[in-house]
Amino acid sequence: MVRPEEDVRRLIVAAWPRLFRFACGLCGNRADGEDLAQSAVERALLAASRYRTGESMEAWLIHITRNLWRDGMRRRQVRGVVVSDEMVDVERPQAAQAEEHVMAMDALRAFAYLAPAQREVAAMILVEGLSYQEAASALGIPIGTVMSRLARARSALIERPNGHDPEIAPEGSRT
Amino acid sequence: MMIDDETLGAFIDGALDCGEHERVEDCVAREPALAARVAALRALGERIDADFAAIVIRPPPGSLAAPVATRRSMLNSWAPMALAAGFAGLTLGVFGAQWMRDGLLLFPADGEMRAGGMLSAALDGTPSGQTSGQVDLLYSVRAADGSVCRAFRVSSRAAAQEGAACRSGAGWRVVVLAASTSQGSGYVAAGADDTNSVEAAIDALDAGAPLSRIEEQRLIDGRWPPLVE
């Protein structure tokens, strides 16, 4: 007999790649995104008995991940995330670093410069592919607020395609 | 007519109701400024899709690895990935997580398992019969499709694993990874019914006899050039 926890494990494994990207979007860099996604999975496994069969695993994981992220930010009392070349995981093989620099740093870096409220909406809708309604439910805010935050996030991402903005430095980059 | 970014965003997201969608579509068709903004919003979406798809996804944490008794069902959830990559066998979980930490494997988004730093370097430059770090190179073969594949054994802290990797682009695609048959292990590979899944995978590649030392050295010196037709 398959125990309920096994079903949860399987669903989490299936959702893992999307969860990973979503967490990267929230953090604005891959290394922190990986840590966040892993913490979210640990949290989800501890709470596995509370997962109700039929409920969307993705929505459940997004909820957990987003709360962990918000909680971590509150604790650190920072508004953004440091994104610097130095922060790229130094233990990873050179090839992987180079590959990511070329292919994945730009949009990721740009996300780090969004205000948290915009970033979570952008990560949910633009990265994770949630509908406006799903994002509104996940965040407990009106759909109109989702739309305005998304519009501001898009605008910022278009204006600062690489995250570079001399006017706005992400928190933590100060010397 | 002026249409705000919220509405244009909802337009490209398909989130407007029918009448509204058509109205916006009409305006966009008539006004170049709106068309340019819609194009910019769409381009942003494509860039985000591409950039996030390129993020190297590493395997889930080891705590997701199921106990031995349920490992097979656990592996089933990886089956679509394994099939997509043409894996003859694949075992993750404890080994996979360990390997990630050791920089031996990468796990990109498309489900293809690729050799990471240490393993890739060993495959690139170490002749068969020799050892590079934790990696023993066993032999090299030419697959029916012309690509070169190498069998290897890795002795990590956790256990010994055998595998085969085929040269693909600028790196190595790991086509099979299984608990070494020379060691008793509590974990089974996806191809556990095979007596030796690395051998089975090499057979499945329709490979000929192992390359001679001279042939292999030529490939190493030439940095594994693709076969010229």
Tab-separated table of C-alpha atoms in Angstrom:
chain	number	residue	atom	x	y	z
A	1	MET	CA	0.000	0.000	0.000
A	2	VAL	CA	1.251	3.450	-0.810
A	3	ARG	CA	1.265	5.723	2.184
A	4	PRO	CA	-0.141	9.224	1.702
A	5	GLU	CA	3.320	10.655	2.300
A	6	GLU	CA	4.578	8.766	-0.721
A	7	ASP	CA	1.993	10.466	-2.903
A	8	VAL	CA	3.104	13.800	-1.538
A	9	ARG	CA	6.725	12.974	-2.261
A	10	ARG	CA	5.901	12.036	-5.822
A	11	LEU	CA	3.895	15.188	-6.394
A	12	ILE	CA	6.679	17.322	-4.962
A	13	VAL	CA	9.275	15.637	-7.162
A	14	ALA	CA	7.075	16.287	-10.194
A	15	ALA	CA	6.648	19.948	-9.209
A	16	TRP	CA	10.321	20.428	-8.318
A	17	PRO	CA	11.645	22.019	-11.552
A	18	ARG	CA	8.894	24.632	-11.569
A	19	LEU	CA	9.259	25.259	-7.869
A	20	PHE	CA	12.992	25.715	-8.370
A	21	ARG	CA	12.493	28.396	-11.037
A	22	PHE	CA	9.810	30.131	-9.044
A	23	ALA	CA	12.123	30.304	-6.030
A	24	CYS	CA	14.918	31.662	-8.225
A	25	GLY	CA	12.536	34.369	-9.425
A	26	LEU	CA	11.635	35.303	-5.861
A	27	CYS	CA	15.262	35.480	-4.788
A	28	GLY	CA	16.591	37.033	-7.961
A	29	ASN	CA	19.506	34.619	-8.080
A	30	ARG	CA	19.953	30.899	-8.488
A	31	ALA	CA	21.966	30.089	-5.376
A	32	ASP	CA	19.448	31.606	-2.967
A	33	GLY	CA	16.609	30.223	-5.095
A	34	GLU	CA	17.945	26.711	-4.661
A	35	ASP	CA	18.221	27.149	-0.897
A	36	LEU	CA	14.704	28.519	-0.745
A	37	ALA	CA	13.262	25.710	-2.877
A	38	GLN	CA	14.996	23.120	-0.713
A	39	SER	CA	13.744	24.714	2.492
A	40	ALA	CA	10.234	24.797	1.038
A	41	VAL	CA	10.415	21.097	0.252
A	42	GLU	CA	11.623	20.284	3.764
A	43	ARG	CA	8.759	22.329	5.140
A	44	ALA	CA	6.270	20.628	2.819
A	45	LEU	CA	7.452	17.166	3.861
A	46	LEU	CA	7.044	18.057	7.525
A	47	ALA	CA	3.533	19.257	6.772
A	48	ALA	CA	2.717	16.396	4.379
A	49	SER	CA	-0.144	15.167	6.546
A	50	ARG	CA	-1.846	18.517	6.081
A	51	TYR	CA	-1.824	18.269	2.309
A	52	ARG	CA	-5.299	17.316	1.130
A	53	THR	CA	-5.543	14.906	-1.780
A	54	GLY	CA	-6.909	16.699	-4.809
A	55	GLU	CA	-5.567	20.059	-3.732
A	56	SER	CA	-3.147	21.619	-6.203
A	57	MET	CA	0.347	20.617	-5.112
A	58	GLU	CA	1.759	23.531	-7.038
A	59	ALA	CA	-0.438	26.063	-5.254
A	60	TRP	CA	0.435	24.487	-1.921
A	61	LEU	CA	4.169	24.626	-2.625
A	62	ILE	CA	3.959	28.171	-3.931
A	63	HIS	CA	2.178	29.189	-0.767
A	64	ILE	CA	4.855	27.584	1.428
A	65	THR	CA	7.707	28.963	-0.658
A	66	ARG	CA	6.368	32.477	-0.742
A	67	ASN	CA	5.762	32.526	3.013
A	68	LEU	CA	9.264	31.241	3.700
A	69	TRP	CA	10.694	33.892	1.435
A	70	ARG	CA	8.678	36.668	3.060
A	71	ASP	CA	9.616	35.371	6.481
A	72	GLY	CA	13.295	35.271	5.573
A	73	MET	CA	13.120	38.820	4.267
A	74	ARG	CA	11.442	40.060	7.372
A	75	ARG	CA	14.093	38.455	9.487
A	76	ARG	CA	16.900	39.942	7.533
A	77	GLN	CA	15.006	43.199	7.280
A	78	VAL	CA	16.200	43.750	3.801
A	79	ARG	CA	14.128	44.914	0.918
A	80	GLY	CA	16.053	43.238	-1.866
A	81	VAL	CA	18.680	40.648	-2.483
A	82	VAL	CA	22.335	41.074	-3.229
A	83	VAL	CA	23.051	40.168	-6.775
A	84	SER	CA	26.666	40.319	-7.666
A	85	ASP	CA	28.944	38.178	-9.712
A	86	GLU	CA	30.705	37.198	-6.502
A	87	MET	CA	27.514	35.703	-5.193
A	88	VAL	CA	27.331	33.047	-7.866
A	89	ASP	CA	27.875	29.735	-6.090
A	90	VAL	CA	31.637	29.391	-5.990
A	91	GLU	CA	31.495	25.654	-5.498
A	92	ARG	CA	29.813	24.964	-8.779
A	93	PRO	CA	31.823	23.771	-11.729
A	94	GLN	CA	33.203	26.530	-13.921
A	95	ALA	CA	31.251	25.337	-16.930
A	96	ALA	CA	27.947	25.675	-15.140
A	97	GLN	CA	28.790	29.160	-13.952
A	98	ALA	CA	29.731	30.308	-17.410
A	99	GLU	CA	26.598	28.789	-18.885
A	100	GLU	CA	24.367	30.510	-16.406
A	101	HIS	CA	26.101	33.805	-16.777
A	102	VAL	CA	25.408	33.794	-20.457
A	103	MET	CA	21.940	32.344	-20.446
A	104	ALA	CA	20.186	32.933	-17.192
A	105	MET	CA	21.593	35.898	-15.382
A	106	ASP	CA	19.837	38.715	-17.155
A	107	ALA	CA	16.183	38.123	-16.344
A	108	LEU	CA	17.120	36.709	-12.967
A	109	ARG	CA	19.255	39.700	-12.138
A	110	ALA	CA	16.485	42.023	-13.214
A	111	PHE	CA	14.033	40.290	-10.868
A	112	ALA	CA	16.289	41.056	-7.919
A	113	TYR	CA	15.728	44.754	-8.518
A	114	LEU	CA	11.940	44.559	-8.320
A	115	ALA	CA	10.193	45.562	-5.132
A	116	PRO	CA	9.139	42.399	-3.258
A	117	ALA	CA	5.418	42.939	-3.846
A	118	GLN	CA	6.009	43.243	-7.580
A	119	ARG	CA	8.534	40.446	-7.650
A	120	GLU	CA	6.232	37.847	-6.132
A	121	VAL	CA	3.476	38.702	-8.576
A	122	ALA	CA	5.937	38.578	-11.482
A	123	ALA	CA	7.379	35.251	-10.291
A	124	MET	CA	3.913	33.753	-9.960
A	125	ILE	CA	2.531	34.939	-13.278
A	126	LEU	CA	5.518	35.429	-15.589
A	127	VAL	CA	7.673	32.545	-14.327
A	128	GLU	CA	5.246	30.079	-12.814
A	129	GLY	CA	2.402	30.789	-15.237
A	130	LEU	CA	-0.377	31.269	-12.710
A	131	SER	CA	-3.537	33.059	-13.760
A	132	TYR	CA	-4.353	36.445	-12.264
A	133	GLN	CA	-7.048	34.814	-10.165
A	134	GLU	CA	-4.689	32.134	-8.864
A	135	ALA	CA	-2.094	34.729	-7.940
A	136	ALA	CA	-4.751	36.869	-6.239
A	137	SER	CA	-5.909	33.881	-4.183
A	138	ALA	CA	-2.361	32.868	-3.291
A	139	LEU	CA	-1.545	36.355	-2.076
A	140	GLY	CA	-4.935	37.189	-0.615
A	141	ILE	CA	-5.199	40.423	-2.574
A	142	PRO	CA	-7.756	41.718	-5.113
A	143	ILE	CA	-7.207	40.856	-8.744
A	144	GLY	CA	-6.924	44.567	-9.573
A	145	THR	CA	-3.935	44.834	-7.264
A	146	VAL	CA	-2.338	41.836	-8.972
A	147	MET	CA	-2.796	43.556	-12.329
A	148	SER	CA	-1.319	46.861	-11.247
A	149	ARG	CA	1.668	45.218	-9.554
A	150	LEU	CA	2.258	43.065	-12.597
A	151	ALA	CA	2.114	46.097	-14.881
A	152	ARG	CA	4.651	47.945	-12.747
A	153	ALA	CA	6.904	44.889	-12.644
A	154	ARG	CA	6.768	44.501	-16.419
A	155	SER	CA	7.460	48.148	-16.925
A	156	ALA	CA	10.497	47.986	-14.652
A	157	LEU	CA	11.785	44.844	-16.369
A	158	ILE	CA	11.459	46.449	-19.784
A	159	GLU	CA	13.182	49.631	-18.661
A	160	ARG	CA	15.984	47.786	-16.876
A	161	PRO	CA	16.474	44.642	-18.957
A	162	ASN	CA	19.652	43.642	-17.145
A	163	GLY	CA	18.669	44.859	-13.747
A	164	HIS	CA	21.089	47.746	-14.002
A	165	ASP	CA	19.753	50.998	-12.790
A	166	PRO	CA	22.172	53.577	-11.512
A	167	GLU	CA	19.380	55.107	-9.441
A	168	ILE	CA	18.379	51.957	-7.632
A	169	ALA	CA	20.902	49.642	-6.091
A	170	PRO	CA	19.592	46.463	-4.483
A	171	GLU	CA	19.864	46.403	-0.725
A	172	GLY	CA	23.037	44.853	0.549
A	173	SER	CA	25.170	46.074	-2.312
A	174	ARG	CA	26.253	49.075	-0.285
A	175	THR	CA	29.742	49.021	0.961
B	1	MET	CA	-6.887	56.015	-27.752
B	2	MET	CA	-4.752	55.561	-24.682
B	3	ILE	CA	-4.683	52.073	-23.235
B	4	ASP	CA	-2.774	51.523	-20.007
B	5	ASP	CA	-0.117	48.899	-19.358
B	6	GLU	CA	-2.383	46.877	-17.086
B	7	THR	CA	-4.853	46.372	-19.891
B	8	LEU	CA	-2.172	45.677	-22.479
B	9	GLY	CA	-0.619	43.140	-20.123
B	10	ALA	CA	-3.960	41.456	-19.576
B	11	PHE	CA	-4.413	41.509	-23.353
B	12	ILE	CA	-1.238	39.547	-24.061
B	13	ASP	CA	-1.983	37.246	-21.115
B	14	GLY	CA	-5.385	36.453	-22.609
B	15	ALA	CA	-7.034	37.664	-19.432
B	16	LEU	CA	-9.518	40.097	-20.972
B	17	ASP	CA	-13.073	39.076	-21.723
B	18	CYS	CA	-14.051	38.713	-25.344
B	19	GLY	CA	-15.468	42.152	-26.077
B	20	GLU	CA	-12.617	43.900	-24.320
B	21	HIS	CA	-10.014	41.714	-26.033
B	22	GLU	CA	-11.364	42.606	-29.454
B	23	ARG	CA	-11.514	46.276	-28.617
B	24	VAL	CA	-7.864	46.298	-27.545
B	25	GLU	CA	-6.839	44.212	-30.540
B	26	ASP	CA	-8.525	46.753	-32.773
B	27	CYS	CA	-6.745	49.688	-31.190
B	28	VAL	CA	-3.383	47.927	-31.284
B	29	ALA	CA	-3.848	47.253	-34.986
B	30	ARG	CA	-4.512	50.925	-35.658
B	31	GLU	CA	-2.023	52.616	-33.380
B	32	PRO	CA	1.694	51.972	-33.913
B	33	ALA	CA	2.606	53.214	-30.429
B	34	LEU	CA	0.330	50.609	-28.862
B	35	ALA	CA	1.628	47.929	-31.207
B	36	ALA	CA	5.184	48.774	-30.162
B	37	ARG	CA	4.275	48.520	-26.489
B	38	VAL	CA	2.562	45.159	-27.015
B	39	ALA	CA	5.635	43.932	-28.895
B	40	ALA	CA	7.870	45.042	-26.030
B	41	LEU	CA	5.660	43.275	-23.472
B	42	ARG	CA	5.646	40.094	-25.546
B	43	ALA	CA	9.424	40.241	-26.021
B	44	LEU	CA	9.827	40.561	-22.261
B	45	GLY	CA	7.738	37.430	-21.743
B	46	GLU	CA	9.846	35.506	-24.237
B	47	ARG	CA	13.047	36.671	-22.617
B	48	ILE	CA	11.860	35.630	-19.173
B	49	ASP	CA	10.760	32.242	-20.501
B	50	ALA	CA	14.112	31.682	-22.164
B	51	ASP	CA	16.239	32.910	-19.288
B	52	PHE	CA	14.403	30.937	-16.633
B	53	ALA	CA	14.301	27.819	-18.795
B	54	ALA	CA	18.091	28.046	-18.953
B	55	ILE	CA	18.511	27.883	-15.194
B	56	VAL	CA	20.274	24.663	-14.318
B	57	ILE	CA	17.891	22.749	-12.100
B	58	ARG	CA	19.587	20.641	-9.506
B	59	PRO	CA	17.839	17.575	-8.072
B	60	PRO	CA	15.495	17.896	-5.126
B	61	PRO	CA	16.986	17.471	-1.658
B	62	GLY	CA	17.951	14.013	-0.439
B	63	SER	CA	15.039	14.027	1.994
B	64	LEU	CA	12.772	13.468	-1.001
B	65	ALA	CA	14.469	10.163	-1.670
B	66	ALA	CA	12.117	7.408	-0.649
B	67	PRO	CA	13.123	4.480	1.533
B	68	VAL	CA	14.375	1.367	-0.227
B	69	ALA	CA	11.011	-0.355	-0.297
B	70	THR	CA	9.430	2.448	-2.271
B	71	ARG	CA	12.399	3.452	-4.379
B	72	ARG	CA	10.909	1.845	-7.440
B	73	SER	CA	7.724	3.883	-7.236
B	74	MET	CA	9.852	6.950	-6.617
B	75	LEU	CA	11.804	6.252	-9.757
B	76	ASN	CA	8.589	5.968	-11.697
B	77	SER	CA	7.980	9.644	-11.150
B	78	TRP	CA	11.256	10.345	-12.892
B	79	ALA	CA	10.376	8.022	-15.744
B	80	PRO	CA	9.188	10.711	-18.193
B	81	MET	CA	12.477	12.524	-17.784
B	82	ALA	CA	14.434	9.351	-18.071
B	83	LEU	CA	12.578	8.343	-21.202
B	84	ALA	CA	12.919	11.785	-22.738
B	85	ALA	CA	16.642	11.580	-22.297
B	86	GLY	CA	16.756	8.018	-23.480
B	87	PHE	CA	18.160	6.787	-20.203
B	88	ALA	CA	18.501	3.059	-19.995
B	89	GLY	CA	18.729	3.378	-16.278
B	90	LEU	CA	18.935	6.148	-13.763
B	91	THR	CA	19.163	6.328	-10.071
B	92	LEU	CA	18.948	9.530	-8.129
B	93	GLY	CA	18.114	10.319	-4.560
B	94	VAL	CA	20.975	9.662	-2.190
B	95	PHE	CA	23.549	9.165	-4.912
B	96	GLY	CA	22.283	12.021	-7.002
B	97	ALA	CA	22.379	14.485	-4.145
B	98	GLN	CA	25.841	13.361	-3.172
B	99	TRP	CA	27.022	13.675	-6.735
B	100	MET	CA	25.638	17.155	-6.986
B	101	ARG	CA	27.623	18.234	-3.987
B	102	ASP	CA	30.705	16.665	-5.467
B	103	GLY	CA	30.204	18.569	-8.712
B	104	LEU	CA	29.928	15.380	-10.707
B	105	LEU	CA	26.553	15.875	-12.318
B	106	LEU	CA	24.419	18.693	-13.558
B	107	PHE	CA	20.733	18.343	-14.068
B	108	PRO	CA	19.424	20.790	-16.637
B	109	ALA	CA	15.780	21.641	-17.129
B	110	ASP	CA	15.148	19.412	-20.114
B	111	GLY	CA	15.670	16.340	-18.002
B	112	GLU	CA	18.988	15.493	-19.550
B	113	MET	CA	21.668	14.555	-17.073
B	114	ARG	CA	25.013	16.043	-17.912
B	115	ALA	CA	28.422	15.441	-16.462
B	116	GLY	CA	29.561	18.205	-14.149
B	117	GLY	CA	33.026	19.620	-13.561
B	118	MET	CA	34.988	16.760	-12.081
B	119	LEU	CA	33.359	14.007	-14.109
B	120	SER	CA	33.423	16.050	-17.289
B	121	ALA	CA	37.123	16.783	-16.875
B	122	ALA	CA	37.851	13.086	-16.302
B	123	LEU	CA	35.857	12.105	-19.398
B	124	ASP	CA	37.592	14.797	-21.446
B	125	GLY	CA	41.158	14.016	-20.645
B	126	THR	CA	41.722	10.679	-18.970
B	127	PRO	CA	42.506	7.556	-21.033
B	128	SER	CA	40.642	4.351	-20.227
B	129	GLY	CA	42.287	2.231	-17.603
B	130	GLN	CA	43.367	5.306	-15.674
B	131	THR	CA	41.873	7.213	-12.768
B	132	SER	CA	41.172	10.893	-12.374
B	133	GLY	CA	40.126	11.937	-8.884
B	134	GLN	CA	37.174	9.738	-7.948
B	135	VAL	CA	36.579	8.622	-11.517
B	136	ASP	CA	37.910	5.422	-13.093
B	137	LEU	CA	37.641	5.386	-16.872
B	138	LEU	CA	36.684	1.903	-18.065
B	139	TYR	CA	36.478	2.015	-21.867
B	140	SER	CA	35.260	4.058	-24.848
B	141	VAL	CA	33.018	2.991	-27.704
B	142	ARG	CA	31.614	4.500	-30.884
B	143	ALA	CA	27.791	4.355	-30.860
B	144	ALA	CA	25.807	3.570	-33.997
B	145	ASP	CA	24.906	7.250	-34.371
B	146	GLY	CA	28.584	8.173	-34.508
B	147	SER	CA	28.868	9.687	-31.046
B	148	VAL	CA	31.565	8.518	-28.672
B	149	CYS	CA	30.521	7.117	-25.320
B	150	ARG	CA	32.634	6.255	-22.316
B	151	ALA	CA	31.966	3.881	-19.451
B	152	PHE	CA	33.187	4.970	-16.044
B	153	ARG	CA	33.032	4.155	-12.354
B	154	VAL	CA	32.833	6.731	-9.592
B	155	SER	CA	33.718	5.934	-6.024
B	156	SER	CA	32.171	8.604	-3.881
B	157	ARG	CA	31.883	8.686	-0.135
B	158	ALA	CA	28.454	7.080	-0.337
B	159	ALA	CA	29.048	4.192	-2.704
B	160	ALA	CA	30.432	3.184	-6.059
B	161	GLN	CA	28.435	3.961	-9.169
B	162	GLU	CA	28.981	2.941	-12.735
B	163	GLY	CA	27.755	4.873	-15.689
B	164	ALA	CA	28.152	5.743	-19.317
B	165	ALA	CA	28.271	9.176	-20.891
B	166	CYS	CA	28.128	10.164	-24.543
B	167	ARG	CA	29.812	13.201	-26.042
B	168	SER	CA	27.102	15.732	-26.859
B	169	GLY	CA	27.810	19.287	-27.940
B	170	ALA	CA	30.514	20.715	-25.750
B	171	GLY	CA	29.899	18.305	-22.887
B	172	TRP	CA	28.920	14.813	-21.849
B	173	ARG	CA	25.387	13.470	-21.551
B	174	VAL	CA	25.105	10.808	-18.889
B	175	VAL	CA	23.002	8.031	-20.430
B	176	VAL	CA	23.093	5.588	-17.577
B	177	LEU	CA	24.024	5.629	-13.949
B	178	ALA	CA	23.653	2.572	-11.767
B	179	ALA	CA	24.899	1.190	-8.501
B	180	SER	CA	28.130	-0.583	-9.188
B	181	THR	CA	27.476	-4.285	-9.575
B	182	SER	CA	30.708	-4.982	-7.832
B	183	GLN	CA	29.297	-3.670	-4.574
B	184	GLY	CA	26.343	-4.748	-2.512
B	185	SER	CA	23.942	-1.835	-2.280
B	186	GLY	CA	20.562	-1.283	-0.718
B	187	TYR	CA	19.471	0.786	-3.655
B	188	VAL	CA	18.348	-0.417	-7.029
B	189	ALA	CA	18.702	1.289	-10.354
B	190	ALA	CA	15.781	1.842	-12.692
B	191	GLY	CA	17.146	-0.920	-14.872
B	192	ALA	CA	17.555	-3.238	-11.915
B	193	ASP	CA	16.190	-6.175	-13.821
B	194	ASP	CA	19.214	-6.061	-16.059
B	195	THR	CA	22.123	-7.927	-14.626
B	196	ASN	CA	24.352	-5.001	-15.532
B	197	SER	CA	22.553	-1.930	-16.742
B	198	VAL	CA	25.673	-0.106	-17.904
B	199	GLU	CA	26.465	-2.997	-20.202
B	200	ALA	CA	22.827	-3.049	-21.295
B	201	ALA	CA	22.920	0.667	-22.056
B	202	ILE	CA	26.104	0.337	-24.076
B	203	ASP	CA	24.499	-2.534	-25.970
B	204	ALA	CA	21.450	-0.379	-26.607
B	205	LEU	CA	23.682	2.230	-28.233
B	206	ASP	CA	24.534	-0.453	-30.752
B	207	ALA	CA	28.178	0.209	-30.093
B	208	GLY	CA	31.003	-1.803	-31.525
B	209	ALA	CA	34.124	-3.030	-29.775
B	210	PRO	CA	35.911	-0.643	-27.434
B	211	LEU	CA	38.142	1.897	-29.168
B	212	SER	CA	41.840	1.172	-29.249
B	213	ARG	CA	44.145	3.182	-27.031
B	214	ILE	CA	45.469	5.010	-30.087
B	215	GLU	CA	42.012	5.895	-31.383
B	216	GLU	CA	40.974	7.091	-27.964
B	217	GLN	CA	44.121	9.194	-27.487
B	218	ARG	CA	43.482	10.849	-30.866
B	219	LEU	CA	39.991	11.847	-29.672
B	220	ILE	CA	41.348	13.142	-26.379
B	221	ASP	CA	44.007	15.199	-28.155
B	222	GLY	CA	41.439	16.542	-30.626
B	223	ARG	CA	39.037	17.405	-27.783
B	224	TRP	CA	36.432	14.922	-28.942
B	225	PRO	CA	35.658	16.275	-32.409
B	226	PRO	CA	32.307	15.302	-33.911
B	227	LEU	CA	32.474	12.541	-36.484
B	228	VAL	CA	32.892	13.965	-39.970
B	229	GLU	CA	30.381	12.386	-42.327
